[in-house]
mmCIF file of C-alpha atoms in Angstrom:
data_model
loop_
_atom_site.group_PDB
_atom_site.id
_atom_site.type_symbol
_atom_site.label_atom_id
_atom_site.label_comp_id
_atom_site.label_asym_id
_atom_site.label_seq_id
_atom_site.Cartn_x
_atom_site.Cartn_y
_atom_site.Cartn_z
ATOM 1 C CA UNK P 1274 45.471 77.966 212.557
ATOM 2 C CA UNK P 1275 47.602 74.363 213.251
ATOM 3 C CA UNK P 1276 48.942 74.260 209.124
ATOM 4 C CA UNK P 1277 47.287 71.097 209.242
ATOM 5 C CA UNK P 1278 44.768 70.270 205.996
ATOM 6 C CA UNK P 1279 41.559 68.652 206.465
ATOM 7 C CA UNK P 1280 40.621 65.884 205.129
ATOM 8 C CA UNK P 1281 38.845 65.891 201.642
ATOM 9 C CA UNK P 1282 34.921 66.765 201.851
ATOM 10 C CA UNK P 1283 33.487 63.308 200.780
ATOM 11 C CA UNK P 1284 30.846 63.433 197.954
ATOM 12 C CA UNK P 1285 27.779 63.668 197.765
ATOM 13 C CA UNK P 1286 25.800 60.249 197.136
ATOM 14 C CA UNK P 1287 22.578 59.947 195.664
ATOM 15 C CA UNK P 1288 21.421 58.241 199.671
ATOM 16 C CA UNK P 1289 22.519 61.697 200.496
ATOM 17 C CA UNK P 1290 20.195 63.712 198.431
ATOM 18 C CA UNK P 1291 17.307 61.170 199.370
ATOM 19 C CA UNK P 1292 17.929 61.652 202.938
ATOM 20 C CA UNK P 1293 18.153 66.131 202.913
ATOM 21 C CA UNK P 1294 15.185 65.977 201.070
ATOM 22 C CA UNK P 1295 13.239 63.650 202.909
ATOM 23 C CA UNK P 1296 12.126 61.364 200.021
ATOM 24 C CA UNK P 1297 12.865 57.702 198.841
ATOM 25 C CA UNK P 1298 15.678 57.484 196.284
ATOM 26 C CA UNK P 1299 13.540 55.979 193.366
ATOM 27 C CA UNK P 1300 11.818 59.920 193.901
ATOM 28 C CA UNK P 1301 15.746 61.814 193.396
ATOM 29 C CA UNK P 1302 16.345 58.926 190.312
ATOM 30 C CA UNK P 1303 13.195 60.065 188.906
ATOM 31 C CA UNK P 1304 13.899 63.766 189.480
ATOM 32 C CA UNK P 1305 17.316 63.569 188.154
ATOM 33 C CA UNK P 1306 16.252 61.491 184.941
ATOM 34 C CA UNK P 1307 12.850 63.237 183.641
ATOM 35 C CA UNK P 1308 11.220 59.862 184.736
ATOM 36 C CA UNK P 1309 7.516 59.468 185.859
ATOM 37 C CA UNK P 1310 5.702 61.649 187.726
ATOM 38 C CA UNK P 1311 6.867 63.531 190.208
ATOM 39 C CA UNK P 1312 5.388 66.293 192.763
ATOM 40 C CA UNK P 1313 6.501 69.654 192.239
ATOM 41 C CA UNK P 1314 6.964 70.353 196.206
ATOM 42 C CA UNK P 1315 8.905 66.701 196.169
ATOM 43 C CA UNK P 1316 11.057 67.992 192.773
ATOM 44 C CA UNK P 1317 11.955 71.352 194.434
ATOM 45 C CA UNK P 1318 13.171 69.604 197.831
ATOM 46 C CA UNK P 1319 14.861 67.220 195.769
ATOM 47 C CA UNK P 1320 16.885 70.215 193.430
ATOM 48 C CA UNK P 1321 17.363 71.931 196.480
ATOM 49 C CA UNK P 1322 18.909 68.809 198.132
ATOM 50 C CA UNK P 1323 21.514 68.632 195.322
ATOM 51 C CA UNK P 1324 22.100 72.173 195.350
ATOM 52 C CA UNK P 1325 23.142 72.428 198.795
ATOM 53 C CA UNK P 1326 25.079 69.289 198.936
ATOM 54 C CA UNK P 1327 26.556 69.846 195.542
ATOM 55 C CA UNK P 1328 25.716 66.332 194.012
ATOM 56 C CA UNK P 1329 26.994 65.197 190.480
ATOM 57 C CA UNK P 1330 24.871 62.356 189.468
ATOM 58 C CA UNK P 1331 27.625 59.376 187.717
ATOM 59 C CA UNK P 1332 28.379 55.840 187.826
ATOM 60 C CA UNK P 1333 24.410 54.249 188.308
ATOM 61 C CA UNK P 1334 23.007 57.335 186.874
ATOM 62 C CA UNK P 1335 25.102 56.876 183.506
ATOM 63 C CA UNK P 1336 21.791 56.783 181.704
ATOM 64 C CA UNK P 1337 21.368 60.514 182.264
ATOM 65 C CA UNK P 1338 24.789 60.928 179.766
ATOM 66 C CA UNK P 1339 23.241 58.640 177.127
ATOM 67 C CA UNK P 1340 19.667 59.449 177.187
ATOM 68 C CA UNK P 1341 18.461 61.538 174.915
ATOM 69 C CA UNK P 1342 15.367 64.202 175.269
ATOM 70 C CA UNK P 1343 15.407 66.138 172.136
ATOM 71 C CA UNK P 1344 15.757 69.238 174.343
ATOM 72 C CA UNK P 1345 18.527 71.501 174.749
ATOM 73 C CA UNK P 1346 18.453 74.496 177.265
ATOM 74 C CA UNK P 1347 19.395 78.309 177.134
ATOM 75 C CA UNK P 1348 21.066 79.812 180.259
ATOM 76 C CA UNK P 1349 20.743 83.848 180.340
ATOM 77 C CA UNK P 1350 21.313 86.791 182.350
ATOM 78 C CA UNK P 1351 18.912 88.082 184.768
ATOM 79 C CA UNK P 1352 18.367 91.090 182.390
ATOM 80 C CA UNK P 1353 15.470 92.527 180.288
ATOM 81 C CA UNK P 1354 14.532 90.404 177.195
ATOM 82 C CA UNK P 1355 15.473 92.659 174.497
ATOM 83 C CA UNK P 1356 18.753 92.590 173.897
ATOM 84 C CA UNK P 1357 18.661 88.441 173.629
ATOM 85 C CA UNK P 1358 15.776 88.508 171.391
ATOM 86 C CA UNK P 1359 17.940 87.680 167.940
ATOM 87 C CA UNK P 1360 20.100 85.146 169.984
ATOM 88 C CA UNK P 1361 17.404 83.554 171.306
ATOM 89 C CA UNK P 1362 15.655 83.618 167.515
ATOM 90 C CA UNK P 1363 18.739 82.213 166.095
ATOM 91 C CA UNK P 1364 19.300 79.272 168.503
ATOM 92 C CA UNK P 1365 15.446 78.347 168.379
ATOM 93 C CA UNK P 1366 15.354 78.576 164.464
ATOM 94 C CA UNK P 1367 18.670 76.198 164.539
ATOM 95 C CA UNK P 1368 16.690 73.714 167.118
ATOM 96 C CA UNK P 1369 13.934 73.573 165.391
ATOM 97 C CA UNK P 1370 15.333 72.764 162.260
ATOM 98 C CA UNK P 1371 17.331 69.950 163.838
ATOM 99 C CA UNK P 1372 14.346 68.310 165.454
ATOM 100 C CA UNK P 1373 14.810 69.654 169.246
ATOM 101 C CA UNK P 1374 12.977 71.930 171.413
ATOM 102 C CA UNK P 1375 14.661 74.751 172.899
ATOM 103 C CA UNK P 1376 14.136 75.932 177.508
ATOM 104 C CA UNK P 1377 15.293 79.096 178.120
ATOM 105 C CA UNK P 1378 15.836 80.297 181.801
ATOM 106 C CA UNK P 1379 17.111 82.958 183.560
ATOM 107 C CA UNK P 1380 20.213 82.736 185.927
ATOM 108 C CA UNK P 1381 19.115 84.216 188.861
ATOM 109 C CA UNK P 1382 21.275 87.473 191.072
ATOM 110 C CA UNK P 1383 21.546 84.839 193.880
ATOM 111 C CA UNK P 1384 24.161 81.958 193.473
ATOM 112 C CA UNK P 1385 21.956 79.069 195.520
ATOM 113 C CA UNK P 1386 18.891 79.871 193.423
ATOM 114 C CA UNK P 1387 21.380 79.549 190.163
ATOM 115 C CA UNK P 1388 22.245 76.266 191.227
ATOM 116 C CA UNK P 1389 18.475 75.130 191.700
ATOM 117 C CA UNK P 1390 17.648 76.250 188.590
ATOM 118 C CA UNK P 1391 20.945 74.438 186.548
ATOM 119 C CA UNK P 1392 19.621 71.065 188.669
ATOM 120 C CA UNK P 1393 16.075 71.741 187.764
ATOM 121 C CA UNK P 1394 17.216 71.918 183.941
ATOM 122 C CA UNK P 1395 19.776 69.075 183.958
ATOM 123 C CA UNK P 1396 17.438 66.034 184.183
ATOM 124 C CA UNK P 1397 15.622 67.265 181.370
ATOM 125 C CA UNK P 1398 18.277 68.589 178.441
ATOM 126 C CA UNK P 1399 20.995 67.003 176.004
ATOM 127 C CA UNK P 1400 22.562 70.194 176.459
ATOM 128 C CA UNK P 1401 23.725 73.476 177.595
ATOM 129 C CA UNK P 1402 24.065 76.635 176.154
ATOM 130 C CA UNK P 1403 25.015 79.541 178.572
ATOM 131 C CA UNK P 1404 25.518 83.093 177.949
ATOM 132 C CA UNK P 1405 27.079 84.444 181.125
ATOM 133 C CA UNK P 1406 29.278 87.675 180.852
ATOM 134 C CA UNK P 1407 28.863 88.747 184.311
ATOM 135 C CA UNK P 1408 30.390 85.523 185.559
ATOM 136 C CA UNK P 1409 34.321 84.186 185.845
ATOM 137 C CA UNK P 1410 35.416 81.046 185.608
ATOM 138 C CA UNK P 1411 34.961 80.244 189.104
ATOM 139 C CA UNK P 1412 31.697 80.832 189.409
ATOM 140 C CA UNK P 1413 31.005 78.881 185.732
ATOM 141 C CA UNK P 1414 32.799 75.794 186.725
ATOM 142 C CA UNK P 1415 30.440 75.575 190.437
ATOM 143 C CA UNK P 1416 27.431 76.735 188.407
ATOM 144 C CA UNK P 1417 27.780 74.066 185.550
ATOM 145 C CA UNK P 1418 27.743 70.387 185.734
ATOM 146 C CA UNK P 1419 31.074 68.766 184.573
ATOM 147 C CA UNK P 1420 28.902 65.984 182.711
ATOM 148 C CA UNK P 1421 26.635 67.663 180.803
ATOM 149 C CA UNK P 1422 27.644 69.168 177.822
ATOM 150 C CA UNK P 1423 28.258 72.997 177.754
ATOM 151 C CA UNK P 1424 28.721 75.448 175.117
ATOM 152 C CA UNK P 1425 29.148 79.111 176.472
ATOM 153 C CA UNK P 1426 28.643 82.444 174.418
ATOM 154 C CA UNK P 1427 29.896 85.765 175.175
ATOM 155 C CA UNK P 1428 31.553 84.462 178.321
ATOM 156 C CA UNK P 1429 34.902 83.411 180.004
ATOM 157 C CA UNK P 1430 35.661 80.566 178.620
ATOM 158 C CA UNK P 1431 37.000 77.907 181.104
ATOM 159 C CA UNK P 1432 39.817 75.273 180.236
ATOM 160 C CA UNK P 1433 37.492 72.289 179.635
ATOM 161 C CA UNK P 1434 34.358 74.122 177.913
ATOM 162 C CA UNK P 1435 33.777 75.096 174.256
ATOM 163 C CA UNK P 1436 32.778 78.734 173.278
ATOM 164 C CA UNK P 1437 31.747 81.060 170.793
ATOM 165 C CA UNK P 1438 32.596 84.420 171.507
ATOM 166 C CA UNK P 1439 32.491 88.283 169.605
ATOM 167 C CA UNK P 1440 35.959 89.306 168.407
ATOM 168 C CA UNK P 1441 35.408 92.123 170.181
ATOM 169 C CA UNK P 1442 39.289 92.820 170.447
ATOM 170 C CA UNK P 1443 39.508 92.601 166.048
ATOM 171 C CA UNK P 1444 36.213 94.946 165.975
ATOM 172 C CA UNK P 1445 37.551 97.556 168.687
ATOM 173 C CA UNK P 1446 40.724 97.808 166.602
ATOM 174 C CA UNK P 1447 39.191 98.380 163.432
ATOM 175 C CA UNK P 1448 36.700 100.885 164.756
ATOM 176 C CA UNK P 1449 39.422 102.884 166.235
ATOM 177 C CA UNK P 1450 41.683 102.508 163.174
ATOM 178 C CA UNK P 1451 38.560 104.517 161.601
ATOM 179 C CA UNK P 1452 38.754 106.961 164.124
ATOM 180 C CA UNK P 1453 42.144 107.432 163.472
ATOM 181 C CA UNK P 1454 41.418 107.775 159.913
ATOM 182 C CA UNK P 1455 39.159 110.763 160.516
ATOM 183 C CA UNK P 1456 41.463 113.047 161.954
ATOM 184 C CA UNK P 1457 40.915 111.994 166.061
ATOM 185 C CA UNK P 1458 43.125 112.770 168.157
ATOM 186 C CA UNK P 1459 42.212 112.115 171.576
ATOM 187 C CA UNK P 1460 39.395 108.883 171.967
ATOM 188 C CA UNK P 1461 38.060 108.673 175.119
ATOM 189 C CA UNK P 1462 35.845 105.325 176.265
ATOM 190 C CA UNK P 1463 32.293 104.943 178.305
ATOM 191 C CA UNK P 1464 33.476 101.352 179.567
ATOM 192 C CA UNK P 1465 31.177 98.777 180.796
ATOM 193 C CA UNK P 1466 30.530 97.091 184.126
ATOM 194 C CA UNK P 1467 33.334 95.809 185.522
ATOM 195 C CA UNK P 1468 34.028 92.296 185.719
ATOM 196 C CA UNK P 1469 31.687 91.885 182.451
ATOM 197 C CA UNK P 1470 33.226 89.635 179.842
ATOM 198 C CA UNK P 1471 32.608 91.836 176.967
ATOM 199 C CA UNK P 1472 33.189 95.184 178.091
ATOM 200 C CA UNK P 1473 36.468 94.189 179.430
ATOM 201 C CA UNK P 1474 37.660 92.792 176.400
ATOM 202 C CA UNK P 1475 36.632 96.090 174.624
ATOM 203 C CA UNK P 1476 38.068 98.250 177.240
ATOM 204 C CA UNK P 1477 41.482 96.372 176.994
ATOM 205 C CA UNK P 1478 41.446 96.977 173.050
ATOM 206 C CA UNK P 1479 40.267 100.347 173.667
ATOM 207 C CA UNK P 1480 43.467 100.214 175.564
ATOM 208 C CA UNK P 1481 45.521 98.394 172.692
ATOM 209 C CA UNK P 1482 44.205 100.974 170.255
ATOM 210 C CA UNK P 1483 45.421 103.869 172.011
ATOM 211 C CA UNK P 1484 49.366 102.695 172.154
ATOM 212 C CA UNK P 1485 48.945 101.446 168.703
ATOM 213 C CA UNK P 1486 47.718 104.397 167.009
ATOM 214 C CA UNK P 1487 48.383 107.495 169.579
ATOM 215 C CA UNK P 1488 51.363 106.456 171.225
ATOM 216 C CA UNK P 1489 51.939 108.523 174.160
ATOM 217 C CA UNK P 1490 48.551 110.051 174.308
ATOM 218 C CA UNK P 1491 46.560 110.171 177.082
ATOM 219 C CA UNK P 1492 42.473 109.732 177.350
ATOM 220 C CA UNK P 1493 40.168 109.753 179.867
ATOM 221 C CA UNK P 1494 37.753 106.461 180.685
ATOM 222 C CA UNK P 1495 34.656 106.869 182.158
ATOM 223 C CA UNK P 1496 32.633 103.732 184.152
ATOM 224 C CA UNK P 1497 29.286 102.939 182.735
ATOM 225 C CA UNK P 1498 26.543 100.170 183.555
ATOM 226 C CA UNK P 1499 25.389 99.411 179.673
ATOM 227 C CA UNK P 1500 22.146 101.460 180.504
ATOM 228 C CA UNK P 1501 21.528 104.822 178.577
ATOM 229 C CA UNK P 1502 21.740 106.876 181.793
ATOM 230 C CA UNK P 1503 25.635 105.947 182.112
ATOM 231 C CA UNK P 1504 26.461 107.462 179.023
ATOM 232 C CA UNK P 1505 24.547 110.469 179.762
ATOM 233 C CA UNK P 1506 26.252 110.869 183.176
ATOM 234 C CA UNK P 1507 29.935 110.445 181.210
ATOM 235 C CA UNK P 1508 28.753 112.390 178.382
ATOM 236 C CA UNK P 1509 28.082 115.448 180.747
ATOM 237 C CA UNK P 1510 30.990 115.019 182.605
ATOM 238 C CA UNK P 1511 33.285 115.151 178.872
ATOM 239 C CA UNK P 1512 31.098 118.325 178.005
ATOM 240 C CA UNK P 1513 32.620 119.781 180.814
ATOM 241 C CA UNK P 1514 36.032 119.243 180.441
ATOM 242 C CA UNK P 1515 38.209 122.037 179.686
ATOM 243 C CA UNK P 1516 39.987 119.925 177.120
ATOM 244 C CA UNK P 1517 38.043 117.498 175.562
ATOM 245 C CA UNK P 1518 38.697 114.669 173.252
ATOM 246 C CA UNK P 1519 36.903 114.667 170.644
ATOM 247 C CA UNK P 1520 35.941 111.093 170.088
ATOM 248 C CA UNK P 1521 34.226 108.931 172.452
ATOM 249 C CA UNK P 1522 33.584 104.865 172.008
ATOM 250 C CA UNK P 1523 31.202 103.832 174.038
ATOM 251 C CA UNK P 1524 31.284 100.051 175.079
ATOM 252 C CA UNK P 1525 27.312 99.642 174.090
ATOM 253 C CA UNK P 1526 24.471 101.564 171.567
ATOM 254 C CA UNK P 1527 23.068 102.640 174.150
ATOM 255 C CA UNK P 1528 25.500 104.167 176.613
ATOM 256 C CA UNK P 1529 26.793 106.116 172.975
ATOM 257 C CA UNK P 1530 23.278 107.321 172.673
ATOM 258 C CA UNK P 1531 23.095 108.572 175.966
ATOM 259 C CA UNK P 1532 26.279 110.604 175.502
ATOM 260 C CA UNK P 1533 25.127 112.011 172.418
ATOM 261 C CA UNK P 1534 22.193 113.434 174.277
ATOM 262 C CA UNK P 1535 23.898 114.739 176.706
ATOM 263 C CA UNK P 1536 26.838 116.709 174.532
ATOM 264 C CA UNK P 1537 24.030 118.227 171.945
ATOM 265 C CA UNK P 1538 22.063 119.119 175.397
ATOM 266 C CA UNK P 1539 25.674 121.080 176.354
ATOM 267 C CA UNK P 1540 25.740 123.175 172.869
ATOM 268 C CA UNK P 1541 28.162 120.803 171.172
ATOM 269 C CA UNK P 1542 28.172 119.077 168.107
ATOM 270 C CA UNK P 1543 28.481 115.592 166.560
ATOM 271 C CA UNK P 1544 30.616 114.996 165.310
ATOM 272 C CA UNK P 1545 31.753 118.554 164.994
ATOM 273 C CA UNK P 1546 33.161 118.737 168.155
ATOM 274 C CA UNK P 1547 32.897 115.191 169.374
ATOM 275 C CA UNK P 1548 32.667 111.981 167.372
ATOM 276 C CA UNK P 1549 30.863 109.401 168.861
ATOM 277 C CA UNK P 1550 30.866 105.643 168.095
ATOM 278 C CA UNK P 1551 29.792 102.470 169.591
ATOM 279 C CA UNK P 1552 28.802 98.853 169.944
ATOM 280 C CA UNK P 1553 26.106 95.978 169.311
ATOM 281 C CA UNK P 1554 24.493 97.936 166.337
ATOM 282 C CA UNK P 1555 21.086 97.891 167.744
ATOM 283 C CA UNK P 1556 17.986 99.315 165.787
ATOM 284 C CA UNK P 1557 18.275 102.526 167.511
ATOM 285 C CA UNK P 1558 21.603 103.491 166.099
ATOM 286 C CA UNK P 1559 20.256 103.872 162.982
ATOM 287 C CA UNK P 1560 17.883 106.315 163.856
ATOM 288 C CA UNK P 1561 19.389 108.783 166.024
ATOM 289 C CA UNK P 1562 20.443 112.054 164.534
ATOM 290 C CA UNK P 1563 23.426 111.878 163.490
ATOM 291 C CA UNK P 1564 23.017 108.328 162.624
ATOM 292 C CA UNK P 1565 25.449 106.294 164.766
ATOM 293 C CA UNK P 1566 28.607 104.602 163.804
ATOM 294 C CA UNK P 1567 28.850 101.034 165.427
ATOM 295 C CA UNK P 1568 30.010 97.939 165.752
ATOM 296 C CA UNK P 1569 27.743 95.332 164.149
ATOM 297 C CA UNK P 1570 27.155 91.937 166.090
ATOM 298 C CA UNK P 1571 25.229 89.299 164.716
ATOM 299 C CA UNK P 1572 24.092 87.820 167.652
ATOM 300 C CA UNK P 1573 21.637 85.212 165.954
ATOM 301 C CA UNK P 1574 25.229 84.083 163.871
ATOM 302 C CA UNK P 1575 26.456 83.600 167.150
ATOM 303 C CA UNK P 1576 23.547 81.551 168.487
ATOM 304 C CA UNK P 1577 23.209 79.474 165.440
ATOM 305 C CA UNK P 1578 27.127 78.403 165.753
ATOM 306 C CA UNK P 1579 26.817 77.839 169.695
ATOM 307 C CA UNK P 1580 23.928 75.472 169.109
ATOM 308 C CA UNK P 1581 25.824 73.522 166.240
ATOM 309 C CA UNK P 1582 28.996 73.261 168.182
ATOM 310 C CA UNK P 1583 26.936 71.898 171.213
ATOM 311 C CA UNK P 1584 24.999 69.491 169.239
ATOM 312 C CA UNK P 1585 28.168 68.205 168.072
ATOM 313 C CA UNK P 1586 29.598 67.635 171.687
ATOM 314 C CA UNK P 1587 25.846 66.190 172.081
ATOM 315 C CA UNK P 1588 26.366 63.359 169.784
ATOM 316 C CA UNK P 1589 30.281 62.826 169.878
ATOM 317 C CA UNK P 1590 31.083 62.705 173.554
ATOM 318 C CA UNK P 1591 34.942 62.229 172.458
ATOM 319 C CA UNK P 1592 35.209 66.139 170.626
ATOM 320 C CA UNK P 1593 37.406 67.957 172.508
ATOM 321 C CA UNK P 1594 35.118 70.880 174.383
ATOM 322 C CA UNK P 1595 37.785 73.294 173.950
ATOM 323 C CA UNK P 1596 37.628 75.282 170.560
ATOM 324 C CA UNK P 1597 36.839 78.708 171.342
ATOM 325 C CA UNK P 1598 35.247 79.845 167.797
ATOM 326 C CA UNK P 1599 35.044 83.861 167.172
ATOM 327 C CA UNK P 1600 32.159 85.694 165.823
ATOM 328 C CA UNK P 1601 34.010 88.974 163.777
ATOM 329 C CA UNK P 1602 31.466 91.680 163.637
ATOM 330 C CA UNK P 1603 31.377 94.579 160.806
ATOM 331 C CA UNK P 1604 32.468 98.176 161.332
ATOM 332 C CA UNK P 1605 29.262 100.322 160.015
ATOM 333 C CA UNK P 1606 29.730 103.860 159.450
ATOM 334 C CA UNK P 1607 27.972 106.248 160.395
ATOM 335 C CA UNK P 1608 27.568 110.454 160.326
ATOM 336 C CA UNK P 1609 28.386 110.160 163.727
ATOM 337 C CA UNK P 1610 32.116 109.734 163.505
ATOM 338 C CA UNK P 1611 32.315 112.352 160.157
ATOM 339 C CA UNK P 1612 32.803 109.537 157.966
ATOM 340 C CA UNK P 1613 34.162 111.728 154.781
ATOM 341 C CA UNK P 1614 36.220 109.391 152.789
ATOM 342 C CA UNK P 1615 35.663 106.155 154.811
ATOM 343 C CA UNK P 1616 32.928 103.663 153.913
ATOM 344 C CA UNK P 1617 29.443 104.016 154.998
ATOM 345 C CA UNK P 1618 26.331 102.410 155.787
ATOM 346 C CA UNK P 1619 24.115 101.110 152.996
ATOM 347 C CA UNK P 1620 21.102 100.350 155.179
ATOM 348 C CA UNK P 1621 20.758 103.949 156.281
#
């Protein structure tokens, strides 16, 4: 290398797009403003165009800021359906209500096909709502347009971009606070991915906790994938521990419920010998045996605040897209944690 900086990359003009995809530039105006009809093989040359060359449609295309479609779109993870199925309910109630229609899509593993698909969507919505964990802020800020409005959920929140996000730091502290309660002594945690928004913000409370209330003590962590068959894996590795703690948090339902499995399998009980708690509150926790103590989210609160927040920045350009706005979930108490003297669960 010379140390000498080249020169800045020149932007992308619309002439550019016209001329990778091979089309006129009435065809990319049309593409990039909903307008008239346009072939589907000419729209995905044209979105691939301005993925590749990274185009931001401004100046001339100023009408794609002030018009208005009535639609606002719904960016999620690449994952099964079920566990957005009350966010996406919540959001879609809230739209509804308000007189707009509500596209969901998928952000795909691969980060050119993510880019096609945020194009694709961005001629045709007032908005963006994106739910994102497995992303930093790198990654956000190429994936989404600087001019159309964003709202993320559950995700790292950039420095120009609004967000409404679990206090999962407030709900791991009062969790363990009730494990502290009950007579544990030694918590261990069944983290999430890493490099997940959520699970590292409940690992790093996990962490919090355990200089707050144990001071000193050590506990092991074990490395989980939010999938049931993680917390089976940790949960016989801690049943064969020659000294066990005997509490576990699991970052997710459903990594707890794998663990749980996994230590009755072994001989040992719950919460007799190991209390178990962990997070989202989904229907299953409920119904294990013992019930299990968790960390309610109401993820359709959360969507219903994201959408309101957006259609805010919708219709006052000048709101600062800042505010990060917490969701607090509720502790519910369960016989998995030996919840003598602590508050319990009404629903169960």
């Amino acid at each position: 290398m010379d140390g000498t900086r080249s020169a800045p990359r020149r932007a992308a003009t619309v002439k550019d797009v016209a001329r990778a995809a091979g089309v006129s530039i009435a065809s990319v105006s049309r593409v990039i403003n909903g307008t008239g009809p346009v072939a589907q093989a000419t729209r995905q040359r044209v979105t691939d165009a301005i993925a590749r060359l990274r185009y931001v449609p401004h100046g001339g295309a100023a009408s794609l800021v002030k018009r208005r479609h009535g639609v606002v779109g719904l960016l999620l993870p690449a994952l099964p359906a079920e566990p957005f199925a009350e966010l996406v309910r919540g959001i879609e109630e809230t739209a509804r209500r308000q007189g707009r229609l509500l596209l969901v899509a998928r952000i795909p593993d691969d980060d050119g096909e993510s880019l096609r698909t945020v194009a694709g969507l961005k001629g045709h919505v007032d908005g963006l709502l994106c739910m994102a964990p497995h992303l930093d802020t790198g990654a956000l800020a190429r994936l989404l347009p600087e001019d159309l409005p964003t709202v993320l959920m559950g995700t790292h929140a950039t420095a120009d971009q609004g967000a409404c996000v679990i206090d999962n730091r407030g709900a791991v502290l009062e969790l363990m606070g009730h494990l502290k309660h009950t007579g544990c002594r030694v918590v261990a945690h069944i983290a999430g991915p890493a490099g997940n928004h959520d699970a590292g913000e409940r690992e790093h409370a996990w962490r919090e906790a355990l200089a707050r209330y144990w001071p000193g003590v050590e506990a092991p962590l074990f490395r989980g994938d939010f999938e049931e068959a993680s917390g089976y894996a940790a949960g016989c590795a801690i049943a064969r521990l020659e000294t066990r703690p005997d509490a576990v948090f699991a970052a997710n339902d459903l990594m707890a419920a794998g663990a749980m499995r996994a230590l009755l399998e072994a001989g040992l009980s719950v919460p007799g010998d190991v209390a178990i708690a962990g997070f989202d509150d989904i229907p299953l926790a409920s119904l294990l045996r013992p019930a299990l103590t968790s960390v309610h989210v109401d993820v359709a609160e959360l969507g219903r605040r994201a959408l309101a927040r957006l259609l805010e920045v919708i219709e006052q350009p000048e709101l600062s897209r800042e505010r990060i706005e917490p969701v607090r979930p509720t502790l519910v108490v369960r016989a998995s944690t030996g919840a003598a003297g602590a508050p319990t669960d009404s629903r169960v």
